Amino acid sequence: MTENTQQQTAPTTELPTTYAPAEVEGPLYERWVERGYFTADATSDKPPYTIVIPPPNVTGALHLGHAFQVTLMDALTRRKRMQGFETLWLPGMDHAGIATQNKVEQQLAEEGKSRHDLGRDDFVERVWQWKDEYGGRILGQLRRLGAGLDWSRERFTMDEGLSKAVQKIFKDLYEDGLIYRAERIINWCPRCLTAISDIEVEYQDDAGELVSIRYGEGDDSLVVATTRAETMLGDTAVAVHPDDERYKHLIGKQIKLPLTDRTIPVVADTHVDPEFGTGAVKVTPAHDPNDFEIGRRHELPSLTVMDEHGVITVHGPFLGLDRFEARSAIVGALKEQGRIVAEKRPYMHSVGHCSRCKTTVEPRLSMQWWVKVGPLAQAAGDAVRDGSVEIHPKELSRRYFDWVDNMHDWCISRQLWWGHRIPIWYGPEGQVVCVGPDEQPPGTEAEGWTQDPDVLDTWFSSGLWPFSTLGWPEKTPDLAKFYSTDVLLTGHDIIFFWVARMMMFGLYAMDGEVPFKTVALTGLVRDEFGKKMSKSNPNAVDPLDWMDAYGSDAVRFTLANGANPGADVPIGEDWVKASRNFANKIWNATRFALMNGATIEGPLPDASEMSATDRWILSRLNETVAQVDAYYDDYQFAKLADSLYHFAWDEVFAWYVELSKTTFFAGGEGAKVSGRVLGEVLDVMLRLLHPIVPFVTDTLWTTLTGGESLVIADWPKAVSVPGADAPGGFRDEAAEKEIELVQRVVTEVRRFRKEQGLQDAQKVPARLTLDGTPLVAHEAAIRQILRLQPEGEGFAATATLPVAGATVALDLSGTIDVAAERKRLAKDLAAAEKEKAQAEAKLGNEAFLAKAPDNVVDKIKGRLAKADEDIARIQSQLAALPQA
């Protein structure tokens, strides 16, 4: 029996006739939590295994993407706990600065108020109240899914300890010259009224317009093209390539900027592509990142022409217009002056949108706080290159390097009120003081000291998650025991958002110790047709609905079964139903086994006492144990789920149980031996399945074994069999080959019965000639499974099937309408022969072959091969029918 150190009680064979997940899952989960199974002990001498959950937004609700990743993390931690590791899976939530502030501002708007009506302090207090009342519902939904999280260590990115960590690393980076303040072009959201980072901008093709505008007069004129005509009000130059002969006479000259009373210079810059468009570009340093760099090189002024709402702030006729209204008005005014040389509408081009509210982002010159990422990104890249961190699957490492090797400085300030406020104070004499944790501000407002009004990007605090949640900057027992973490399992879509941030900060704060040893990247969950799920589409699914209908185990197994490393996961309701059927199959088969003597009591019998069927299933069991371990270590969840499914359903239930029924029904010593073998198989199988389908397996296993819980049971190893022990566990190739012969006989006869239209339960007289084959010992089982009666008086073999060295003769007289069956098969044969003739005719036509594409020819060859197969099969069926 598999080793198990738990206290056991006498097992009971009583199980309800059907499995009801809704009655089992909730109470069972609470029992696991109450007994402290998921609570990690920092003083334990067990080896540690740590995973931190990607903290869901405090505003979030469980979606299939969450359920997918949580299922996989839960499977990893449950297995490691069973393997004897001190396992910590730490839960928590992210304060989600913009998303949460938007929620509360919407709530205030319904009351006819804005955050400015409340003031900063009262608004922040209102957000805390919202968080306490409405936030965090996703954590309860994770419990529903069965997530084995250590709830005693739940953290929140705005709690006192994590806020202290944020202040500490900000000050350290600031004093090391890695945080600085500068005026630069940033991505600005006019709806959220804050800067956002590059990775928070989503690009999509929008239908805009491209207008070509003539600047200047006569020979001293040139044409520029733009999709953002409204920004021309802030132009401070036109740039051309220094080697472009068309414009050399203009370089250094001033030309008139239309619609204004200003002139602007023509400058030469190698950034300009002379082959693109007219080879001349307008330069708006305050509203375009490339123009900003040109402006810096040529010391051009930067004119801001829009406010934070995207409203024009200059030039009388357009003053106060929204940016898109101004675009149309300016193009109209230019037309009146004859300045529009060409228009292209619609013009499809890539436009950035705020990832949270989908508003078109506006590049804007702004004073912001930045992280100098150069040395941090270098360390983050080197940690993967030198093998300190492994990215799985390896082919996704390139995406990681593409990002960290080309990372721009990170804008970390946000113009919000909810979040970690930047710990910088400004004095009356221009002083700038960074205040660390447990330090007092340098002065009061009355004395002229003010704190920076901005807060930090949410990803700044979540970048500290692997170590701040363990108590850093304090040297806590948790930090000593559980850092660095073992696995970060997350979607490949947030490599840039989160993974790279944690790598940079972890290596910096923890003296070069990586935040995690492995990054296991998953794909995204999609619908059954491979389409992205979205709330705006009818394909969005609430996983709670599926859990209500089919149970959490069914949802978990479906998600794990589709989890190929780095690949997207299609999922449909029919697949969840199939997983529900699998859970029911496990339940019903275990119930049958318990009712027929399956037991774990006492040692396994000697190999000499076992039948070939017994030895076969134990050999297959050990192969499955080895497969599952290998797949777990390689994060091949789909393969391990598939391996377990086929072992349980096909080999245990469909073959071993069926082949053993005659033994169980006969009773005696053979039944006792098989009952003990079946008990062992179920014990190990349920342990293997538990990390993915924890509820049904724990219920069945405690009934089978009398053990306390599978959550704290031992992970199975290869089974040893007395009298046939071998390194690495028992294997019996001879028994496997013998049962393969039995399977061939059963499969072939089943196929023949189906072809003859016989019902599964219909009994047929048969003569089995098994002499000289290993099949002799299995005759009773073969007859039982195939419903083959002994040959009686008047037996007449009307069909003979040679298979696996044996012969099965069947008497089909009286079981089928031979004449009708011959007529049906003759019709099918004629159709197959016609199909063959048509295919041969086309393939014999040289003119056709000369013109037809290769794929068409291949398709016809396939039709010919299929027709030949059908003809051979039908002729065989006709030959096997009784003679009239």
Short mmCIF file of C-alpha atoms in Angstrom, two decimals, residues 345-577:
data_model
loop_
_atom_site.label_atom_id
_atom_site.label_comp_id
_atom_site.label_asym_id
_atom_site.label_seq_id
_atom_site.Cartn_x
_atom_site.Cartn_y
_atom_site.Cartn_z
CA ARG A 345 -10.52 59.27 -45.63
CA PRO A 346 -10.98 56.76 -44.11
CA TYR A 347 -7.32 56.24 -43.30
CA MET A 348 -6.70 53.13 -41.22
CA HIS A 349 -3.86 53.60 -38.78
CA SER A 350 -2.73 52.31 -35.40
CA VAL A 351 -4.03 54.39 -32.50
CA GLY A 352 -3.26 53.98 -28.81
CA HIS A 353 -6.09 53.54 -26.32
CA CYS A 354 -6.16 53.43 -22.54
CA SER A 355 -6.27 49.77 -21.55
CA ARG A 356 -8.74 50.54 -18.76
CA CYS A 357 -11.31 52.90 -20.25
CA LYS A 358 -10.51 52.57 -24.02
CA THR A 359 -10.21 56.34 -24.47
CA THR A 360 -7.81 57.48 -27.19
CA VAL A 361 -4.51 58.27 -25.51
CA GLU A 362 -2.96 61.68 -26.01
CA PRO A 363 0.85 62.10 -26.02
CA ARG A 364 1.49 65.01 -23.67
CA LEU A 365 4.49 66.83 -22.28
CA SER A 366 4.38 66.51 -18.53
CA MET A 367 6.55 66.61 -15.41
CA GLN A 368 6.59 63.07 -14.04
CA TRP A 369 8.58 60.65 -11.90
CA TRP A 370 10.61 57.98 -13.68
CA VAL A 371 12.58 54.84 -12.92
CA LYS A 372 15.91 54.63 -14.72
CA VAL A 373 15.53 51.03 -15.86
CA GLY A 374 18.87 50.48 -17.62
CA PRO A 375 20.84 48.67 -14.87
CA LEU A 376 17.71 47.04 -13.43
CA ALA A 377 16.65 45.65 -16.80
CA GLN A 378 20.17 44.44 -17.50
CA ALA A 379 20.12 42.40 -14.28
CA ALA A 380 16.66 41.06 -15.10
CA GLY A 381 17.84 39.86 -18.49
CA ASP A 382 21.06 38.36 -17.16
CA ALA A 383 19.16 36.32 -14.54
CA VAL A 384 17.40 34.43 -17.32
CA ARG A 385 20.46 34.19 -19.53
CA ASP A 386 22.61 32.65 -16.79
CA GLY A 387 19.92 30.14 -15.83
CA SER A 388 19.06 31.61 -12.41
CA VAL A 389 15.50 31.89 -13.68
CA GLU A 390 13.98 29.49 -16.19
CA ILE A 391 11.19 30.64 -18.48
CA HIS A 392 8.85 27.87 -19.51
CA PRO A 393 8.19 27.19 -22.33
CA LYS A 394 11.65 28.26 -23.46
CA GLU A 395 10.46 29.65 -26.78
CA LEU A 396 8.74 32.50 -24.92
CA SER A 397 12.09 33.68 -23.53
CA ARG A 398 12.53 35.70 -26.71
CA ARG A 399 9.51 37.84 -25.87
CA TYR A 400 10.96 38.48 -22.44
CA PHE A 401 14.33 39.52 -23.85
CA ASP A 402 12.69 41.69 -26.52
CA TRP A 403 11.16 43.67 -23.69
CA VAL A 404 13.89 43.88 -21.03
CA ASP A 405 16.66 44.49 -23.58
CA ASN A 406 14.80 47.43 -25.11
CA MET A 407 13.01 48.87 -22.11
CA HIS A 408 12.48 52.63 -21.88
CA ASP A 409 12.56 54.45 -18.58
CA TRP A 410 9.36 53.79 -16.68
CA CYS A 411 6.94 56.59 -15.83
CA ILE A 412 5.77 55.69 -12.32
CA SER A 413 3.72 58.73 -11.27
CA ARG A 414 -0.05 58.81 -11.64
CA GLN A 415 -2.32 61.80 -11.20
CA LEU A 416 -4.71 59.97 -8.90
CA TRP A 417 -5.67 60.07 -5.24
CA TRP A 418 -6.01 56.34 -4.58
CA GLY A 419 -2.66 54.62 -4.30
CA HIS A 420 0.74 54.92 -2.66
CA ARG A 421 1.49 58.62 -2.55
CA ILE A 422 4.96 59.54 -3.77
CA PRO A 423 7.08 60.07 -0.61
CA ILE A 424 8.67 63.29 -1.81
CA TRP A 425 8.29 66.61 0.02
CA TYR A 426 9.01 70.05 -1.44
CA GLY A 427 10.24 72.87 0.80
CA PRO A 428 9.72 76.63 0.72
CA GLU A 429 13.27 77.18 -0.53
CA GLY A 430 13.07 74.63 -3.34
CA GLN A 431 14.18 71.70 -1.16
CA VAL A 432 13.31 68.16 -2.31
CA VAL A 433 13.30 65.52 0.43
CA CYS A 434 12.50 61.81 0.08
CA VAL A 435 10.88 60.40 3.20
CA GLY A 436 11.42 56.73 4.00
CA PRO A 437 9.37 54.43 6.20
CA ASP A 438 9.20 55.42 9.86
CA GLU A 439 10.63 58.86 8.98
CA GLN A 440 8.78 62.10 9.66
CA PRO A 441 8.12 64.72 6.98
CA PRO A 442 10.69 67.55 7.07
CA GLY A 443 8.07 70.17 7.87
CA THR A 444 4.40 71.15 7.90
CA GLU A 445 2.20 72.85 5.34
CA ALA A 446 2.18 75.89 7.56
CA GLU A 447 5.94 75.99 7.21
CA GLY A 448 5.68 75.79 3.43
CA TRP A 449 6.28 72.05 2.99
CA THR A 450 4.02 70.08 0.65
CA GLN A 451 3.99 66.45 -0.41
CA ASP A 452 4.03 65.50 -4.09
CA PRO A 453 0.35 65.07 -5.05
CA ASP A 454 0.85 62.08 -7.34
CA VAL A 455 0.61 58.40 -6.48
CA LEU A 456 2.69 55.53 -7.79
CA ASP A 457 1.78 53.28 -10.68
CA THR A 458 -0.03 50.18 -9.38
CA TRP A 459 2.64 47.98 -10.98
CA PHE A 460 5.26 49.63 -8.76
CA SER A 461 3.82 48.06 -5.61
CA SER A 462 2.84 44.79 -7.28
CA GLY A 463 6.42 44.52 -8.53
CA LEU A 464 7.45 44.01 -4.89
CA TRP A 465 4.85 41.26 -4.33
CA PRO A 466 7.13 38.18 -3.98
CA PHE A 467 9.07 39.69 -1.05
CA SER A 468 6.91 42.49 0.38
CA THR A 469 4.19 39.93 1.15
CA LEU A 470 6.74 37.96 3.21
CA GLY A 471 7.53 40.93 5.43
CA TRP A 472 10.35 42.79 3.64
CA PRO A 473 12.03 45.14 4.54
CA GLU A 474 11.94 43.39 7.91
CA LYS A 475 13.96 40.19 8.19
CA THR A 476 10.98 38.02 9.03
CA PRO A 477 10.90 34.22 9.49
CA ASP A 478 8.60 34.04 6.45
CA LEU A 479 11.12 35.90 4.30
CA ALA A 480 13.96 33.65 5.48
CA LYS A 481 11.97 30.46 4.90
CA PHE A 482 9.94 31.12 1.78
CA TYR A 483 11.99 33.53 -0.40
CA SER A 484 12.82 33.16 -3.18
CA THR A 485 9.61 31.71 -4.47
CA ASP A 486 9.68 28.59 -6.62
CA VAL A 487 7.25 29.23 -9.44
CA LEU A 488 5.52 32.21 -10.93
CA LEU A 489 2.64 30.88 -13.01
CA THR A 490 1.02 33.62 -15.03
CA GLY A 491 -0.23 34.55 -18.49
CA HIS A 492 2.25 35.40 -21.22
CA ASP A 493 0.32 38.63 -21.74
CA ILE A 494 1.73 40.21 -18.56
CA ILE A 495 5.41 39.43 -19.07
CA PHE A 496 5.89 43.17 -19.56
CA PHE A 497 3.43 44.44 -16.98
CA TRP A 498 4.41 42.32 -14.04
CA VAL A 499 7.07 39.67 -14.61
CA ALA A 500 9.80 42.11 -15.68
CA ARG A 501 8.91 44.53 -12.83
CA MET A 502 9.23 41.79 -10.22
CA MET A 503 12.52 40.64 -11.69
CA MET A 504 13.98 44.15 -11.58
CA PHE A 505 12.82 44.96 -8.07
CA GLY A 506 13.49 41.51 -6.62
CA LEU A 507 17.10 41.42 -7.79
CA TYR A 508 17.63 44.99 -6.60
CA ALA A 509 16.03 44.72 -3.15
CA MET A 510 17.12 41.17 -2.30
CA ASP A 511 20.83 41.52 -3.09
CA GLY A 512 20.70 39.69 -6.38
CA GLU A 513 18.47 36.83 -5.22
CA VAL A 514 15.85 36.11 -7.88
CA PRO A 515 12.17 36.49 -6.94
CA PHE A 516 11.28 33.11 -8.46
CA LYS A 517 13.20 30.21 -9.92
CA THR A 518 10.76 29.37 -12.72
CA VAL A 519 8.34 31.46 -14.75
CA ALA A 520 5.67 29.11 -16.13
CA LEU A 521 3.76 31.02 -18.78
CA THR A 522 0.24 30.10 -19.83
CA GLY A 523 -1.91 31.17 -22.72
CA LEU A 524 -5.29 32.85 -22.59
CA VAL A 525 -8.65 31.14 -22.22
CA ARG A 526 -10.76 31.34 -25.39
CA ASP A 527 -14.12 29.96 -26.43
CA GLU A 528 -14.47 26.56 -28.09
CA PHE A 529 -13.93 28.13 -31.52
CA GLY A 530 -10.69 29.83 -30.46
CA LYS A 531 -12.19 33.31 -30.21
CA LYS A 532 -11.25 35.71 -27.44
CA MET A 533 -13.85 35.87 -24.68
CA SER A 534 -15.21 39.33 -24.01
CA LYS A 535 -18.05 40.84 -22.01
CA SER A 536 -19.09 42.66 -25.17
CA ASN A 537 -19.45 39.34 -27.02
CA PRO A 538 -22.05 36.67 -26.37
CA ASN A 539 -19.25 34.14 -25.74
CA ALA A 540 -18.28 35.44 -22.28
CA VAL A 541 -18.80 32.81 -19.58
CA ASP A 542 -19.12 33.18 -15.82
CA PRO A 543 -17.25 30.17 -14.37
CA LEU A 544 -19.50 30.31 -11.31
CA ASP A 545 -22.44 29.36 -13.52
CA TRP A 546 -20.58 26.28 -14.71
CA MET A 547 -19.56 25.42 -11.15
CA ASP A 548 -23.20 25.66 -10.10
CA ALA A 549 -24.27 23.37 -12.92
CA TYR A 550 -21.45 20.82 -13.06
CA GLY A 551 -19.29 21.24 -9.97
CA SER A 552 -15.91 22.88 -9.41
CA ASP A 553 -14.01 19.68 -10.18
CA ALA A 554 -15.50 19.58 -13.67
CA VAL A 555 -14.45 23.17 -14.41
CA ARG A 556 -10.97 22.55 -13.00
CA PHE A 557 -10.41 19.35 -14.97
CA THR A 558 -11.57 20.98 -18.21
CA LEU A 559 -9.17 23.90 -17.73
CA ALA A 560 -6.23 21.67 -16.83
CA ASN A 561 -6.96 19.39 -19.77
CA GLY A 562 -6.47 22.30 -22.17
CA ALA A 563 -3.36 23.75 -20.55
CA ASN A 564 -0.51 23.27 -22.99
CA PRO A 565 2.48 25.48 -22.01
CA GLY A 566 2.20 28.99 -23.41
CA ALA A 567 -0.73 28.08 -25.67
CA ASP A 568 -4.22 29.54 -25.58
CA VAL A 569 -6.91 27.34 -24.03
CA PRO A 570 -10.20 26.75 -25.84
CA ILE A 571 -13.10 25.80 -23.60
CA GLY A 572 -16.78 25.08 -24.19
CA GLU A 573 -19.69 23.94 -22.07
CA ASP A 574 -19.80 20.50 -23.70
CA TRP A 575 -16.26 19.90 -22.48
CA VAL A 576 -17.25 20.82 -18.93
CA LYS A 577 -20.15 18.38 -19.19
#
